[in-house]
C-alpha cells in the first residue's frame, strides 16, 4: 500500500534526535533511471485505487534529480508525499511543486522544531537553517501547495513546541508533534538523552488543557483493536523502503537489509522474503507482553520503538514505549474527565 523512497541518504542537517542515521544510510542517491525501474516493479503489487509514495531522505533536495523523480512518480500515477527540511527550497523549486494538483501531490512535509530560530538551530546543529525552512514554508503557502509540519518534541524544544502547535492550528496548517523519540537505527541509543521525561510530559499535559483544552487533541483517543487479527509489525507489513544506495529495507528506521534493486527482484522480495513473510503472521496475541495488556486500544504499535530497543530482534517490546503508552492512557482518561467537567460547568 505504500512505497518509501529515500532518494538521498545524505542530509545537510545534523539533528540531535535523528533515529535514521546508521552505517547503512550514509551514502547514495537514487537516480531517476532507477526510480523508473522501481515503479515499474512495484506498480502491479499496489492498489489500483491510489498508489501512495513517500519521497524522503536524508534531505531529498540534495539529490540533483529530485525534480525529475517527483515528475516521474506523478506521471506514473503515484500520489506523492515529500519530506524535506526545506533549507534548499527556492522559488524555482516552489514553482515546480505548484504545478501539481491535489490529486497528484498530497503534501510537502517540513521538519520544524520551534518558531524561535535559536531553538530550531540548536537541534539541527547549524545556524541559519530556521530562517531558510520558514522561507520555504512561506514560498509554498503563497502558491497554495499543501504542506504539513512535523515536530519531534525533545529536551531542546520542550517549552517551545506548544507555541508551534498553536501557530500551526491558527494558520490552518496540518501538523503533528511526536512526543516519544525512537532510538537510533544503529541500536546505539545515543539520541535518547534528548527524549522528554515523564515529568516533562506531565508538564505538557497541563499546558495542553489550557484555553479549554486547545491542544488536548494531541493525546488521541482509545481505538478498537482486535489482538487476534491486528498485526504487531503492521507498519512494515504492507510497505517497502528503498534507500539511496539501492538497498531494500522493511521500512524507514528498520534497516535490516532485504536485498538490493541492483541484484534482486523487488516483487520477489516483497512476496517471498522470509522476514516479511514472518512479520505478516505475527499478531498482537503472539507477543506475550501484549496478549493481556490493557493498553492495546491506546498503543500505536510502531515497530521502530521495539526494534531499535532490541537490536532488531522480533517478539520483544520496548518497556519505555509501553510506559509511555500507559502514561498516555492516563492522560486521555484525565483529559476526558476534566474537559467534560469544564464544558459542563460552562453550559450551566
Coordinates of N, CA, C and O in Angstrom, one line a residue, residues 191-302:
X191 N 20.8 8.8 20.9 CA 20.0 10.0 20.8 C 19.0 10.1 21.9 O 18.2 11.1 22.1
X192 N 18.9 9.1 22.8 CA 17.8 9.1 23.8 C 17.9 10.0 24.9 O 17.0 10.3 25.7
X193 N 19.1 10.6 25.1 CA 19.3 11.6 26.1 C 18.4 12.9 25.8 O 18.2 13.7 26.7
X194 N 18.0 13.0 24.6 CA 17.1 14.1 24.2 C 15.6 13.9 24.4 O 14.8 14.8 24.3
X195 N 15.3 12.7 24.8 CA 13.9 12.3 24.9 C 13.2 13.0 26.1 O 13.9 13.3 27.1
X196 N 12.0 13.4 26.0 CA 11.2 14.0 27.1 C 11.1 13.0 28.2 O 10.9 11.8 28.0
X197 N 11.2 13.5 29.4 CA 11.0 12.7 30.6 C 9.5 12.6 30.9 O 8.7 13.4 30.3
X198 N 9.1 11.7 31.7 CA 7.7 11.7 32.1 C 7.2 12.9 32.9 O 6.1 13.3 32.8
X199 N 8.2 13.5 33.6 CA 7.9 14.8 34.2 C 7.6 15.9 33.2 O 6.7 16.7 33.3
X200 N 8.4 15.9 32.1 CA 8.2 16.8 31.0 C 6.8 16.6 30.4 O 6.1 17.6 30.1
X201 N 6.4 15.4 30.2 CA 5.1 15.1 29.6 C 4.0 15.5 30.5 O 2.9 16.0 30.1
X202 N 4.2 15.3 31.8 CA 3.2 15.8 32.8 C 3.0 17.3 32.7 O 1.9 17.8 32.8
X203 N 4.1 18.0 32.6 CA 4.1 19.4 32.5 C 3.3 19.8 31.2 O 2.5 20.8 31.2
X204 N 3.6 19.1 30.1 CA 2.9 19.5 28.9 C 1.4 19.1 28.9 O 0.6 19.8 28.3
X205 N 1.1 18.1 29.7 CA -0.3 17.7 29.8 C -1.1 18.9 30.4 O -2.2 19.2 29.9
X206 N -0.5 19.5 31.4 CA -1.2 20.7 32.0 C -1.3 21.8 30.9 O -2.4 22.5 30.8
X207 N -0.3 22.0 30.1 CA -0.3 23.0 29.1 C -1.4 22.7 28.0 O -2.1 23.6 27.5
X208 N -1.5 21.4 27.7 CA -2.5 21.0 26.6 C -3.9 21.3 27.0 O -4.8 21.4 26.2
X209 N -4.2 21.4 28.4 CA -5.5 21.7 28.8 C -5.9 23.2 28.9 O -7.0 23.5 29.1
X210 N -4.9 24.0 28.7 CA -5.1 25.4 28.8 C -6.0 25.9 27.6 O -6.2 25.2 26.6
X211 N -6.7 27.0 27.8 CA -7.6 27.5 26.8 C -8.7 26.5 26.4 O -8.9 26.2 25.2
X212 N -9.3 25.9 27.4 CA -10.4 25.0 27.2 C -9.9 23.7 26.4 O -10.6 23.2 25.6
X213 N -8.7 23.3 26.7 CA -8.1 22.1 26.1 C -7.8 22.3 24.7 O -7.9 21.3 23.9
X214 N -7.2 23.4 24.3 CA -7.0 23.8 22.9 C -6.0 22.8 22.2 O -6.0 22.5 21.1
X215 N -5.0 22.3 23.0 CA -4.0 21.3 22.5 C -4.2 19.9 23.0 O -3.4 19.0 22.7
X216 N -5.3 19.7 23.7 CA -5.5 18.3 24.3 C -5.8 17.3 23.2 O -5.7 16.1 23.6
X217 N -6.1 17.6 22.0 CA -6.3 16.6 20.9 C -5.1 15.8 20.7 O -5.2 14.7 20.1
X218 N -3.9 16.3 21.1 CA -2.6 15.6 20.8 C -2.6 14.2 21.4 O -2.0 13.3 20.9
X219 N -3.4 13.9 22.5 CA -3.3 12.7 23.2 C -4.1 11.6 22.5 O -4.0 10.4 22.8
X220 N -5.0 12.0 21.5 CA -5.8 11.0 20.8 C -6.9 10.4 21.6 O -7.3 11.0 22.6
X221 N -7.3 9.2 21.3 CA -8.4 8.5 22.0 C -8.2 7.0 21.8 O -7.4 6.6 21.0
X222 N -9.0 6.3 22.6 CA -8.9 4.9 22.5 C -9.5 4.4 21.2 O -10.5 4.9 20.8
X223 N -8.9 3.3 20.7 CA -9.5 2.8 19.4 C -9.8 1.3 19.6 O -9.3 0.7 20.6
X224 N -10.6 0.8 18.8 CA -11.0 -0.6 18.8 C -9.9 -1.5 18.1 O -9.7 -1.3 16.9
X225 N -9.3 -2.4 18.8 CA -8.3 -3.2 18.2 C -8.5 -4.7 18.6 O -8.8 -5.0 19.8
X226 N -8.5 -5.6 17.6 CA -8.6 -7.0 17.9 C -7.3 -7.6 17.9 O -6.6 -7.8 16.9
X227 N -6.8 -8.0 19.1 CA -5.4 -8.5 19.3 C -5.2 -9.8 18.5 O -4.1 -10.2 18.2
X228 N -6.3 -10.5 18.2 CA -6.2 -11.8 17.4 C -5.9 -11.6 16.0 O -5.3 -12.5 15.3
X229 N -6.2 -10.4 15.4 CA -6.0 -10.2 14.0 C -5.1 -9.0 13.7 O -4.5 -9.0 12.6
X230 N -5.0 -8.1 14.6 CA -4.1 -6.9 14.4 C -2.6 -7.4 14.4 O -2.1 -8.0 15.3
X231 N -1.9 -7.0 13.3 CA -0.5 -7.4 13.2 C 0.4 -6.4 14.0 O 0.2 -5.2 13.9
X232 N 1.3 -7.0 14.8 CA 2.1 -6.2 15.6 C 3.1 -5.3 14.8 O 3.3 -4.2 15.2
X233 N 3.6 -5.8 13.7 CA 4.5 -5.0 12.9 C 3.8 -4.4 11.7 O 4.3 -4.4 10.6
X234 N 2.6 -4.0 11.9 CA 1.7 -3.6 10.8 C 2.3 -2.6 9.9 O 2.0 -2.6 8.7
X235 N 3.1 -1.6 10.4 CA 3.6 -0.6 9.5 C 4.6 -1.1 8.5 O 4.8 -0.5 7.5
X236 N 5.1 -2.3 8.8 CA 6.1 -2.9 7.9 C 5.5 -4.0 7.0 O 6.2 -4.6 6.2
X237 N 4.3 -4.3 7.3 CA 3.7 -5.5 6.6 C 3.2 -5.2 5.2 O 3.1 -6.2 4.4
X238 N 3.0 -4.0 4.8 CA 2.5 -3.7 3.5 C 3.2 -2.6 2.8 O 2.7 -1.8 2.0
X239 N 4.5 -2.4 3.2 CA 5.3 -1.4 2.6 C 6.7 -1.9 2.4 O 7.1 -2.9 2.8
X240 N 7.5 -1.1 1.6 CA 8.9 -1.3 1.5 C 9.6 0.0 1.5 O 9.1 1.1 1.1
X241 N 10.9 0.0 1.9 CA 11.7 1.2 1.9 C 12.9 0.9 1.0 O 13.6 -0.1 1.2
X242 N 13.2 1.8 0.0 CA 14.4 1.6 -0.8 C 15.2 2.9 -0.6 O 14.8 4.0 -0.8
X243 N 16.5 2.6 -0.2 CA 17.3 3.7 0.2 C 18.2 4.2 -1.0 O 18.2 3.7 -2.1
X244 N 18.9 5.3 -0.7 CA 19.7 6.0 -1.8 C 20.7 5.1 -2.5 O 21.0 5.4 -3.7
X245 N 21.2 4.1 -1.8 CA 22.2 3.3 -2.5 C 21.6 2.1 -3.2 O 22.3 1.2 -3.6
X246 N 20.2 2.0 -3.2 CA 19.5 0.9 -3.8 C 19.2 -0.2 -2.9 O 18.6 -1.2 -3.3
X247 N 19.6 -0.1 -1.6 CA 19.3 -1.2 -0.7 C 17.8 -1.2 -0.3 O 17.1 -0.2 -0.3
X248 N 17.2 -2.4 -0.1 CA 15.8 -2.6 0.2 C 15.7 -3.0 1.7 O 16.3 -3.9 2.1
X249 N 14.8 -2.2 2.4 CA 14.5 -2.5 3.8 C 13.0 -2.6 4.0 O 12.2 -2.2 3.2
X250 N 12.7 -3.2 5.2 CA 11.2 -3.3 5.5 C 10.5 -1.9 5.6 O 9.4 -1.8 5.1
X251 N 11.2 -0.9 6.2 CA 10.5 0.4 6.4 C 11.6 1.4 6.9 O 12.7 1.0 7.3
X252 N 11.3 2.6 6.8 CA 12.2 3.7 7.3 C 12.5 3.4 8.8 O 11.6 3.2 9.6
X253 N 13.7 3.4 9.1 CA 14.1 3.2 10.5 C 14.4 1.7 10.9 O 15.0 1.4 11.9
X254 N 14.0 0.8 10.0 CA 14.3 -0.6 10.2 C 15.2 -1.0 9.1 O 14.7 -1.5 8.0
X255 N 16.5 -0.9 9.3 CA 17.5 -1.1 8.3 C 18.1 -2.5 8.3 O 19.3 -2.6 8.2
X256 N 17.3 -3.5 8.4 CA 17.7 -4.9 8.2 C 17.7 -5.1 6.7 O 16.6 -5.1 6.1
X257 N 18.8 -5.3 6.0 CA 18.8 -5.5 4.5 C 18.0 -6.7 4.0 O 18.2 -7.8 4.5
X258 N 17.2 -6.4 3.0 CA 16.4 -7.5 2.4 C 17.0 -7.8 1.0 O 16.7 -8.9 0.5
X259 N 17.8 -6.9 0.5 CA 18.3 -7.1 -0.8 C 18.7 -5.8 -1.4 O 18.8 -4.7 -0.8
X260 N 18.9 -5.7 -2.8 CA 19.2 -4.5 -3.5 C 18.5 -4.5 -4.8 O 18.4 -5.6 -5.5
X261 N 18.1 -3.3 -5.3 CA 17.5 -3.2 -6.6 C 18.4 -3.6 -7.7 O 18.0 -3.9 -8.8
X262 N 19.7 -3.6 -7.4 CA 20.7 -3.9 -8.5 C 20.9 -5.4 -8.7 O 21.3 -5.9 -9.7
X263 N 20.5 -6.2 -7.6 CA 20.7 -7.7 -7.8 C 19.4 -8.4 -7.6 O 19.3 -9.6 -8.0
X264 N 18.3 -7.8 -7.0 CA 17.2 -8.6 -6.7 C 15.9 -8.1 -7.3 O 15.8 -6.9 -7.7
X265 N 14.9 -8.9 -7.4 CA 13.6 -8.5 -7.8 C 12.8 -8.0 -6.6 O 12.7 -8.6 -5.6
X266 N 12.3 -6.7 -6.8 CA 11.6 -6.1 -5.7 C 10.3 -6.9 -5.4 O 9.9 -7.2 -4.3
X267 N 9.6 -7.4 -6.5 CA 8.4 -8.2 -6.3 C 8.7 -9.5 -5.5 O 8.0 -9.9 -4.6
X268 N 9.8 -10.1 -5.9 CA 10.2 -11.4 -5.2 C 10.5 -11.1 -3.7 O 10.1 -11.9 -2.9
X269 N 11.2 -10.0 -3.4 CA 11.5 -9.7 -2.0 C 10.2 -9.4 -1.3 O 10.0 -10.0 -0.2
X270 N 9.3 -8.6 -1.8 CA 8.1 -8.3 -1.1 C 7.2 -9.5 -0.9 O 6.6 -9.6 0.2
X271 N 7.1 -10.4 -1.8 CA 6.2 -11.5 -1.7 C 6.8 -12.7 -1.0 O 6.1 -13.5 -0.4
X272 N 8.2 -12.9 -1.0 CA 8.7 -14.1 -0.6 C 9.9 -14.0 0.4 O 10.3 -15.0 0.9
X273 N 10.3 -12.8 0.8 CA 11.4 -12.7 1.7 C 11.0 -13.3 3.1 O 9.9 -13.0 3.6
X274 N 11.8 -14.2 3.7 CA 11.4 -14.9 4.9 C 11.0 -13.9 6.1 O 10.1 -14.1 6.8
X275 N 11.8 -12.8 6.2 CA 11.5 -11.8 7.3 C 10.1 -11.2 7.1 O 9.3 -11.1 8.0
X276 N 9.8 -10.8 5.9 CA 8.5 -10.2 5.6 C 7.4 -11.2 5.8 O 6.3 -10.8 6.3
X277 N 7.6 -12.4 5.3 CA 6.5 -13.4 5.4 C 6.3 -13.7 6.9 O 5.2 -13.9 7.3
X278 N 7.4 -13.6 7.7 CA 7.2 -13.9 9.2 C 6.4 -12.8 9.9 O 5.5 -13.1 10.6
X279 N 6.8 -11.6 9.7 CA 6.2 -10.5 10.4 C 4.7 -10.3 10.0 O 3.9 -9.9 10.9
X280 N 4.3 -10.8 8.9 CA 2.9 -10.7 8.5 C 2.0 -11.7 9.2 O 0.8 -11.6 9.1
X281 N 2.7 -12.6 9.9 CA 1.9 -13.6 10.6 C 1.8 -13.3 12.1 O 1.1 -14.0 12.9
X282 N 2.6 -12.3 12.6 CA 2.7 -12.0 14.0 C 1.6 -11.0 14.4 O 1.6 -9.9 14.0
X283 N 0.7 -11.5 15.2 CA -0.4 -10.6 15.7 C 0.0 -10.2 17.1 O 0.9 -10.6 17.7
X284 N -0.9 -9.3 17.6 CA -0.6 -8.8 19.0 C -0.7 -9.9 20.0 O 0.1 -10.0 20.9
X285 N -1.5 -10.9 19.7 CA -1.6 -12.0 20.6 C -0.4 -12.9 20.6 O -0.2 -13.7 21.5
X286 N 0.4 -12.8 19.6 CA 1.7 -13.6 19.5 C 2.8 -13.0 20.4 O 3.8 -13.6 20.5
X287 N 2.6 -11.7 20.9 CA 3.6 -11.1 21.7 C 3.1 -11.2 23.2 O 2.1 -10.7 23.6
X288 N 3.9 -12.0 23.9 CA 3.4 -12.3 25.3 C 3.2 -11.1 26.1 O 2.2 -11.1 26.9
X289 N 4.0 -10.1 26.0 CA 3.8 -8.9 26.8 C 2.5 -8.1 26.4 O 2.0 -7.2 27.2
X290 N 2.0 -8.4 25.2 CA 0.8 -7.6 24.8 C -0.5 -8.4 24.9 O -1.6 -7.7 24.9
X291 N -0.4 -9.7 25.0 CA -1.6 -10.5 24.9 C -2.7 -10.1 25.8 O -3.9 -10.0 25.4
X292 N -2.4 -9.9 27.1 CA -3.4 -9.5 28.1 C -3.3 -8.0 28.5 O -3.8 -7.6 29.5
X293 N -2.6 -7.2 27.7 CA -2.3 -5.8 28.1 C -3.6 -5.0 28.0 O -4.3 -5.0 27.0
X294 N -3.8 -4.1 29.0 CA -4.9 -3.2 28.9 C -4.6 -1.9 28.1 O -5.5 -1.0 28.1
X295 N -3.5 -1.8 27.5 CA -3.1 -0.7 26.8 C -3.4 -0.8 25.3 O -3.1 0.1 24.5
X296 N -3.8 -2.0 24.8 CA -3.9 -2.3 23.4 C -4.6 -1.2 22.6 O -4.2 -0.8 21.6
X297 N -5.7 -0.7 23.1 CA -6.5 0.3 22.4 C -5.9 1.7 22.4 O -6.3 2.6 21.6
X298 N -4.8 1.9 23.1 CA -4.1 3.2 23.2 C -2.8 3.1 22.5 O -2.1 4.2 22.3
X299 N -2.3 2.0 22.0 CA -1.0 1.8 21.5 C -1.0 1.9 20.0 O -1.9 1.5 19.3
X300 N 0.1 2.5 19.5 CA 0.2 2.7 18.0 C 0.9 1.6 17.3 O 0.9 1.5 16.1
X301 N 1.5 0.7 18.1 CA 2.2 -0.5 17.6 C 3.2 -0.1 16.5 O 3.3 -0.8 15.5
X302 N 4.0 0.9 16.7 CA 5.0 1.3 15.8 C 6.2 0.4 16.0 O 6.8 0.3 17.1

